[in-house]
Coordinates of C-alpha atoms and ligand atoms in Angstrom, one line a residue:
M892 CA 5.9 182.5 211.7
I893 CA 7.4 185.5 209.8
R894 CA 9.2 187.8 212.2
P895 CA 11.5 190.8 211.7
T896 CA 15.0 190.6 213.1
P897 CA 15.1 190.9 217.0
A898 CA 16.6 194.5 216.6
I899 CA 13.7 195.6 214.5
E900 CA 11.1 193.8 216.5
A901 CA 12.3 195.7 219.7
I902 CA 11.7 199.1 218.1
P903 CA 8.4 200.7 219.4
Q904 CA 5.9 201.6 216.8
T905 CA 6.5 205.3 216.7
T906 CA 6.8 207.6 213.7
P907 CA 9.4 210.3 214.1
F908 CA 7.6 212.7 211.8
I909 CA 3.8 213.1 211.5
G910 CA 3.3 215.0 208.3
P911 CA 0.9 217.9 207.7
E912 CA -1.0 215.8 205.2
Q913 CA -1.9 213.3 208.0
L914 CA -2.9 216.1 210.3
M915 CA -5.1 217.6 207.6
R916 CA -6.8 214.2 207.3
E917 CA -7.2 213.9 211.0
T918 CA -8.5 217.4 211.6
H919 CA -10.6 217.5 208.4
Q920 CA -8.8 220.6 207.0
L921 CA -8.1 221.2 203.4
E922 CA -5.3 223.6 204.0
L923 CA -2.8 224.4 206.7
V924 CA -0.3 227.2 207.1
R925 CA 2.8 225.0 206.9
L926 CA 5.2 226.3 209.6
G927 CA 6.0 222.9 211.2
A928 CA 8.8 221.3 209.2
N929 CA 11.3 224.1 208.5
E930 CA 10.5 223.8 204.8
S931 CA 11.3 227.0 202.9
A932 CA 8.4 229.4 202.7
F933 CA 10.3 231.1 199.9
G934 CA 10.2 228.2 197.5
P935 CA 12.9 226.8 195.3
S936 CA 14.9 228.9 192.9
P937 CA 12.9 229.8 189.8
K938 CA 16.0 228.7 187.9
A939 CA 15.8 225.3 189.5
V940 CA 12.1 225.0 188.6
A941 CA 12.9 226.0 185.0
A942 CA 15.8 223.5 184.8
M943 CA 13.7 220.7 186.3
T944 CA 10.7 221.5 184.1
Q945 CA 12.9 221.3 181.0
E946 CA 14.3 218.0 182.2
L947 CA 11.0 216.4 183.0
P948 CA 10.4 214.7 179.6
R949 CA 13.5 212.6 180.3
L950 CA 12.0 211.1 183.4
S951 CA 12.2 207.7 181.7
W952 CA 16.0 207.8 182.2
Y953 CA 17.7 207.1 185.5
G954 CA 19.8 209.9 186.8
D955 CA 23.6 209.8 186.7
P956 CA 24.4 207.4 189.5
E957 CA 27.6 209.3 190.3
S958 CA 25.8 212.7 190.3
L959 CA 29.0 214.0 188.8
D960 CA 27.9 217.4 187.4
L961 CA 26.5 218.2 190.8
R962 CA 29.5 216.9 192.7
D963 CA 31.8 218.9 190.4
A964 CA 29.9 222.1 191.2
L965 CA 29.8 221.2 194.9
A966 CA 33.5 220.5 194.9
E967 CA 34.1 224.0 193.6
K968 CA 31.9 225.5 196.2
H969 CA 33.6 223.7 199.0
G970 CA 37.2 223.8 197.7
C971 CA 37.5 220.0 197.6
K972 CA 37.6 217.2 195.1
P973 CA 34.4 215.5 193.8
S974 CA 35.7 212.3 195.3
Q975 CA 35.3 213.8 198.7
I976 CA 31.6 214.3 198.2
V977 CA 28.7 211.8 198.3
V978 CA 25.2 212.7 197.2
G979 CA 22.2 211.1 198.7
S980 CA 18.4 211.6 198.9
G981 CA 18.7 214.0 201.7
I982 CA 20.6 214.1 204.9
D983 CA 18.2 211.6 206.4
D984 CA 19.4 209.0 203.8
I985 CA 23.1 209.7 204.2
M986 CA 22.8 209.6 208.0
G987 CA 21.4 206.1 207.6
L988 CA 24.4 205.1 205.5
A989 CA 26.8 206.6 208.1
V990 CA 25.2 204.6 210.9
R991 CA 25.2 201.4 208.8
A992 CA 28.8 201.9 207.7
F993 CA 30.3 202.9 211.0
V994 CA 28.3 201.7 213.9
A995 CA 28.2 197.9 214.3
P996 CA 25.0 196.1 215.4
G997 CA 25.3 196.2 219.2
G998 CA 27.7 199.1 218.9
V999 CA 27.4 202.5 220.5
A1000 CA 26.5 206.0 219.2
L1001 CA 26.0 209.2 221.0
A1002 CA 23.8 212.3 220.6
T1003 CA 21.8 215.0 222.4
T1004 CA 18.5 214.0 223.9
G1005 CA 15.7 215.6 221.9
T1006 CA 17.8 216.8 219.0
Y1007 CA 16.9 216.1 215.3
P1008 CA 15.5 212.6 215.6
T1009 CA 16.6 210.7 212.4
F1010 CA 20.0 209.8 213.8
A1011 CA 18.4 208.0 216.8
Y1012 CA 16.0 206.4 214.3
H1013 CA 18.8 204.9 212.3
V1014 CA 20.8 203.8 215.3
A1015 CA 17.8 201.8 216.5
G1016 CA 17.1 200.5 213.0
Y1017 CA 20.6 199.1 212.6
G1018 CA 20.5 197.4 216.0
A1019 CA 23.0 199.7 217.8
R1020 CA 22.7 201.5 221.1
L1021 CA 22.3 205.2 221.5
L1022 CA 23.7 207.1 224.5
E1023 CA 22.2 210.5 225.1
V1024 CA 23.2 213.6 226.9
P1025 CA 20.7 216.4 227.7
Y1026 CA 21.0 219.9 226.3
C1027 CA 22.5 222.7 228.4
P1028 CA 19.7 224.6 230.3
D1029 CA 19.7 227.2 227.5
G1030 CA 19.1 224.7 224.8
T1031 CA 22.6 224.5 223.4
P1032 CA 24.0 221.0 222.8
D1033 CA 26.3 220.3 225.8
C1034 CA 29.7 219.6 224.2
D1035 CA 31.5 219.1 227.5
A1036 CA 29.0 216.4 228.6
L1037 CA 29.1 214.8 225.1
L1038 CA 32.9 214.7 225.5
D1039 CA 32.8 213.1 228.9
V1040 CA 30.5 210.4 227.7
A1041 CA 32.5 209.9 224.5
R1042 CA 35.7 209.5 226.4
N1043 CA 34.1 206.8 228.6
A1044 CA 32.0 205.0 226.2
M1045 CA 34.1 205.4 223.0
P1046 CA 31.1 205.6 220.7
S1047 CA 31.6 204.9 217.0
I1048 CA 29.7 208.1 216.1
V1049 CA 28.9 211.3 217.9
Y1050 CA 26.1 213.2 216.2
L1051 CA 25.9 217.0 216.5
A1052 CA 23.6 219.3 214.6
N1053 CA 25.1 222.8 214.2
P1054 CA 23.1 225.0 214.0
D1055 CA 20.9 222.7 216.1
N1056 CA 17.4 221.7 215.4
P1057 CA 15.0 222.1 217.3
S1058 CA 16.8 224.8 219.4
G1059 CA 18.2 226.9 216.6
R1060 CA 21.3 227.4 218.7
F1061 CA 24.7 227.7 217.0
I1062 CA 28.0 226.6 218.5
S1063 CA 30.9 228.8 217.5
R1064 CA 33.6 227.5 215.2
R1065 CA 36.2 227.7 217.9
E1066 CA 34.1 225.5 220.3
I1067 CA 33.4 223.0 217.5
E1068 CA 37.0 222.8 216.6
S1069 CA 38.1 222.1 220.2
F1070 CA 35.3 219.6 220.7
Y1071 CA 36.3 217.8 217.6
E1072 CA 40.0 217.8 218.6
A1073 CA 39.2 216.5 222.0
L1074 CA 37.0 213.5 220.8
P1075 CA 38.6 210.1 221.0
R1076 CA 40.5 209.3 217.9
D1077 CA 38.3 206.3 217.1
T1078 CA 35.1 208.4 217.3
L1079 CA 33.6 209.9 214.1
L1080 CA 32.0 213.3 214.3
L1081 CA 28.8 213.3 212.2
L1082 CA 28.2 217.0 211.9
D1083 CA 24.8 217.8 210.6
E1084 CA 24.9 221.2 208.9
A1085 CA 21.4 221.3 207.5
Y1086 CA 21.2 225.0 208.4
A1087 CA 24.7 226.0 207.5
D1088 CA 23.5 228.1 204.6
F1089 CA 21.9 230.5 207.1
V1090 CA 25.3 231.1 208.8
D1091 CA 28.1 233.3 207.5
E1092 CA 30.7 231.2 205.8
G1093 CA 33.4 232.5 208.1
E1094 CA 31.6 231.3 211.2
L1095 CA 31.5 227.7 210.0
L1096 CA 34.3 225.1 210.4
P1097 CA 36.8 225.6 207.6
A1098 CA 37.1 223.0 204.9
S1099 CA 38.6 220.1 206.8
F1100 CA 38.7 216.6 205.4
E1101 CA 39.6 213.8 207.8
D1102 CA 38.2 210.3 208.2
R1103 CA 36.9 211.3 211.7
L1104 CA 34.6 214.0 210.3
I1105 CA 31.6 213.7 208.1
R1106 CA 29.6 216.9 207.4
L1107 CA 26.1 216.7 206.2
R1108 CA 24.4 219.3 203.9
T1109 CA 21.1 219.6 202.2
F1110 CA 19.1 221.3 199.5
S1111 CA 16.0 221.0 201.7
K1112 CA 16.3 224.2 203.7
A1113 CA 17.8 227.4 202.3
Y1114 CA 17.5 226.0 198.7
G1115 CA 13.9 225.2 199.2
M1116 CA 14.0 221.7 197.7
A1117 CA 12.8 219.5 200.5
G1118 CA 10.4 217.6 198.3
A1119 CA 13.1 216.8 195.8
R1120 CA 15.0 214.9 198.4
I1121 CA 18.7 215.7 197.8
G1122 CA 21.6 216.3 200.1
Y1123 CA 25.3 215.4 200.4
A1124 CA 28.1 214.7 202.7
L1125 CA 31.6 216.2 202.7
S1126 CA 34.3 213.8 204.0
T1127 CA 37.4 212.0 202.8
Q1128 CA 37.8 210.0 199.7
R1129 CA 38.1 206.9 201.9
N1130 CA 34.8 207.5 203.6
V1131 CA 33.1 208.3 200.3
S1132 CA 34.4 205.0 199.0
T1133 CA 32.9 203.3 202.0
F1134 CA 29.5 204.9 201.2
Q1135 CA 30.0 203.9 197.6
K1136 CA 29.7 200.2 198.7
I1137 CA 26.3 200.5 200.3
R1138 CA 24.5 203.5 198.9
L1139 CA 21.6 203.1 196.4
H1140 CA 23.3 204.1 193.2
Y1141 CA 20.0 205.0 191.6
G1142 CA 18.5 206.4 194.8
I1143 CA 18.8 210.0 193.8
N1144 CA 16.1 211.5 191.7
R1145 CA 17.3 212.6 188.3
N1146 CA 15.3 215.7 188.4
A1147 CA 16.5 216.6 191.9
Q1148 CA 20.1 216.5 190.6
V1149 CA 19.3 218.9 187.8
G1150 CA 17.4 221.2 190.2
A1151 CA 20.1 221.1 192.8
L1152 CA 22.8 222.1 190.2
A1153 CA 20.6 225.0 189.0
S1154 CA 19.9 226.3 192.4
L1155 CA 23.5 226.0 193.4
R1156 CA 24.3 228.5 190.6
D1157 CA 21.6 230.9 191.7
A1158 CA 23.4 232.8 194.4
E1159 CA 21.1 235.7 194.1
F1160 CA 18.1 233.7 195.0
R1161 CA 19.9 232.1 198.0
A1162 CA 20.8 235.6 199.3
Y1163 CA 17.2 236.6 199.0
V1164 CA 16.0 233.5 201.0
V1165 CA 18.7 234.1 203.7
A1166 CA 17.6 237.8 204.0
E1167 CA 13.9 236.9 204.1
T1168 CA 14.6 234.3 206.7
A1169 CA 16.5 236.7 208.9
R1170 CA 13.5 239.1 208.6
A1171 CA 11.1 236.3 209.6
R1172 CA 13.2 235.5 212.7
E1173 CA 13.1 239.2 213.8
A1174 CA 9.4 239.3 213.3
Y1175 CA 9.0 236.2 215.6
Y1176 CA 11.3 237.8 218.2
E1177 CA 9.1 240.9 218.2
L1178 CA 5.9 238.8 218.4
A1179 CA 7.3 236.8 221.3
T1180 CA 8.3 240.0 223.1
E1181 CA 4.8 241.6 222.5
L1182 CA 3.2 238.5 224.0
G1183 CA 5.6 238.4 226.9
R1184 CA 7.2 235.1 225.9
P1185 CA 10.8 234.1 225.9
Y1186 CA 12.4 233.0 222.7
I1187 CA 15.7 231.4 221.6
E1188 CA 17.8 233.4 219.2
S1189 CA 18.2 231.2 216.2
Q1190 CA 20.7 230.9 213.3
T1191 CA 18.2 228.8 211.3
N1192 CA 14.9 229.2 209.5
F1193 CA 12.9 228.6 212.7
V1194 CA 12.4 230.1 216.1
C1195 CA 11.5 228.5 219.5
I1196 CA 9.0 230.5 221.6
G1197 CA 8.6 229.6 225.3
M1198 CA 5.2 228.6 226.7
E1199 CA 6.4 228.0 230.3
T1200 CA 5.5 224.3 230.5
A1201 CA 5.5 221.3 228.1
D1202 CA 1.8 220.8 228.7
R1203 CA 1.0 224.4 227.7
A1204 CA 3.3 224.2 224.7
A1205 CA 1.5 221.1 223.5
R1206 CA -1.9 222.8 224.0
V1207 CA -0.8 225.9 222.1
M1208 CA 0.4 223.7 219.3
N1209 CA -2.8 221.8 219.1
E1210 CA -5.0 224.9 219.3
L1211 CA -3.0 226.5 216.5
L1212 CA -3.6 223.3 214.4
R1213 CA -7.3 223.6 215.1
R1214 CA -7.0 227.1 213.6
G1215 CA -5.2 225.9 210.5
V1216 CA -1.7 226.8 211.6
W1217 CA 0.8 223.9 211.7
I1218 CA 3.9 224.2 213.8
R1219 CA 5.8 221.6 216.0
K1220 CA 7.3 221.5 219.4
P1221 CA 10.4 220.0 220.8
G1222 CA 9.9 216.8 222.7
A1223 CA 12.5 216.7 225.4
P1224 CA 13.5 219.0 228.3
P1225 CA 14.7 221.7 228.6
L1226 CA 13.1 222.6 225.2
D1227 CA 9.8 220.9 225.6
S1228 CA 8.2 224.0 227.0
Y1229 CA 8.7 225.7 223.7
V1230 CA 6.9 225.7 220.4
R1231 CA 9.0 225.8 217.2
V1232 CA 7.8 227.9 214.3
S1233 CA 9.4 227.9 210.8
A1234 CA 10.2 231.2 209.0
G1235 CA 7.2 232.1 206.9
T1236 CA 6.4 234.8 204.3
P1237 CA 4.8 238.0 205.7
D1238 CA 1.3 236.5 205.1
M1239 CA 2.1 233.2 206.9
R1240 CA 3.7 235.1 209.8
E1241 CA 0.6 237.3 210.1
A1242 CA -1.7 234.1 210.1
F1243 CA 0.5 232.7 212.8
A1244 CA 0.6 235.9 214.9
R1245 CA -3.2 236.2 214.6
A1246 CA -3.8 232.6 215.6
L1247 CA -1.2 232.7 218.4
R1248 CA -2.6 235.9 219.9
A1249 CA -6.1 234.3 219.9
V1250 CA -4.9 231.1 221.4
L1251 CA -2.9 232.8 224.2
A1252 CA -6.0 234.9 225.0
E1253 CA -8.0 231.7 225.4
V1254 CA -5.7 229.1 226.7
A1255 CA -4.6 229.8 230.2
V1256 CA -0.9 230.1 229.4
Ligands
PLP2382 C1 15.7 219.2 208.0 C2 16.8 218.5 208.7 C3 17.4 217.4 208.1 C4 16.8 216.7 206.9 O1 17.4 217.0 205.8 P1 17.0 216.2 204.4 O2 18.1 216.6 203.5 O3 15.7 216.8 204.0 O4 16.9 214.8 204.7 C5 18.5 216.9 208.7 N1 19.0 217.4 209.8 C6 18.5 218.5 210.4 C7 19.1 219.0 211.6 C8 17.3 219.1 209.9 O5 16.7 220.1 210.5

């Protein structure tokens, strides 16, 4: 009898992400207002599109397995050496490499209950054990509690998303610094900075390259290239050499490398996206206030709006979907009574606002 390994067999048949395409099939809709996955509503940089279009005829060639042009440009941006950067097909890919490289099967990792799910997914997939700590009541990852557990359990990796998804909360540079310093010396901090581009540079952890720290960045959010699947990690040359042993050297789309490089050079477009995203957040805060709903101030491209109970939040999400508006909701307390809506263009925001007003008038929430 053919069986997967015991670790894989023990994993329940759940999918961390149900995509809008599947939801469209299930609800027989040809179109959805896509506000569920924190994709950029403002698209990729036109310069990235132009560069990728021009490159397309060379699709028969593999990309540079070292992504060196891109790493050179990234090294300049981050004030480090290209040898301190590894490129992958998105943060999700690199997170898997980090777990595989640093958490032994049967080993222990630590994260916040209900935070971005891919880390937990990889920990299960590589046969390790995940310890979890709940969010603070206001939806901020609880650094003190993470620290307590880390000191007792000595996990190989602590995962922290900052800004966090799904809360949108941002932990200050000073707090992150002291959290990092207080962690056991043998624990690696996997700092997921998918939304760092929406935060002022000065508020982020300064360039810091130590074996105990891996920072993850992506072109999926502010750069609007989620479908191209490209991201990177900043760490030490030693950790990058470790990744080099196990990463898929031809795993990064050639076209994505070209697009990422072009969009990195388009600072004007990035500034436009960051400004539009801030506008969208403000619009959602106003909408929540108009509807008498609490919201969480966010440093990302999404906002959580409170619906009082998890059941009501789920009903609102489902009713919105019936009306052609796709959003998501956090799965674990204390955030499970919220719905999470991504920053949209003014038209998308209007469609969301209209549908939400109608749903709240109908559903007893
Ligand atoms: C969107 C997101 C990711 C995924 O990034 P990719 O580069 O598209 O794989 C990772 N972490 C967080 C916190 C995210 O919100």
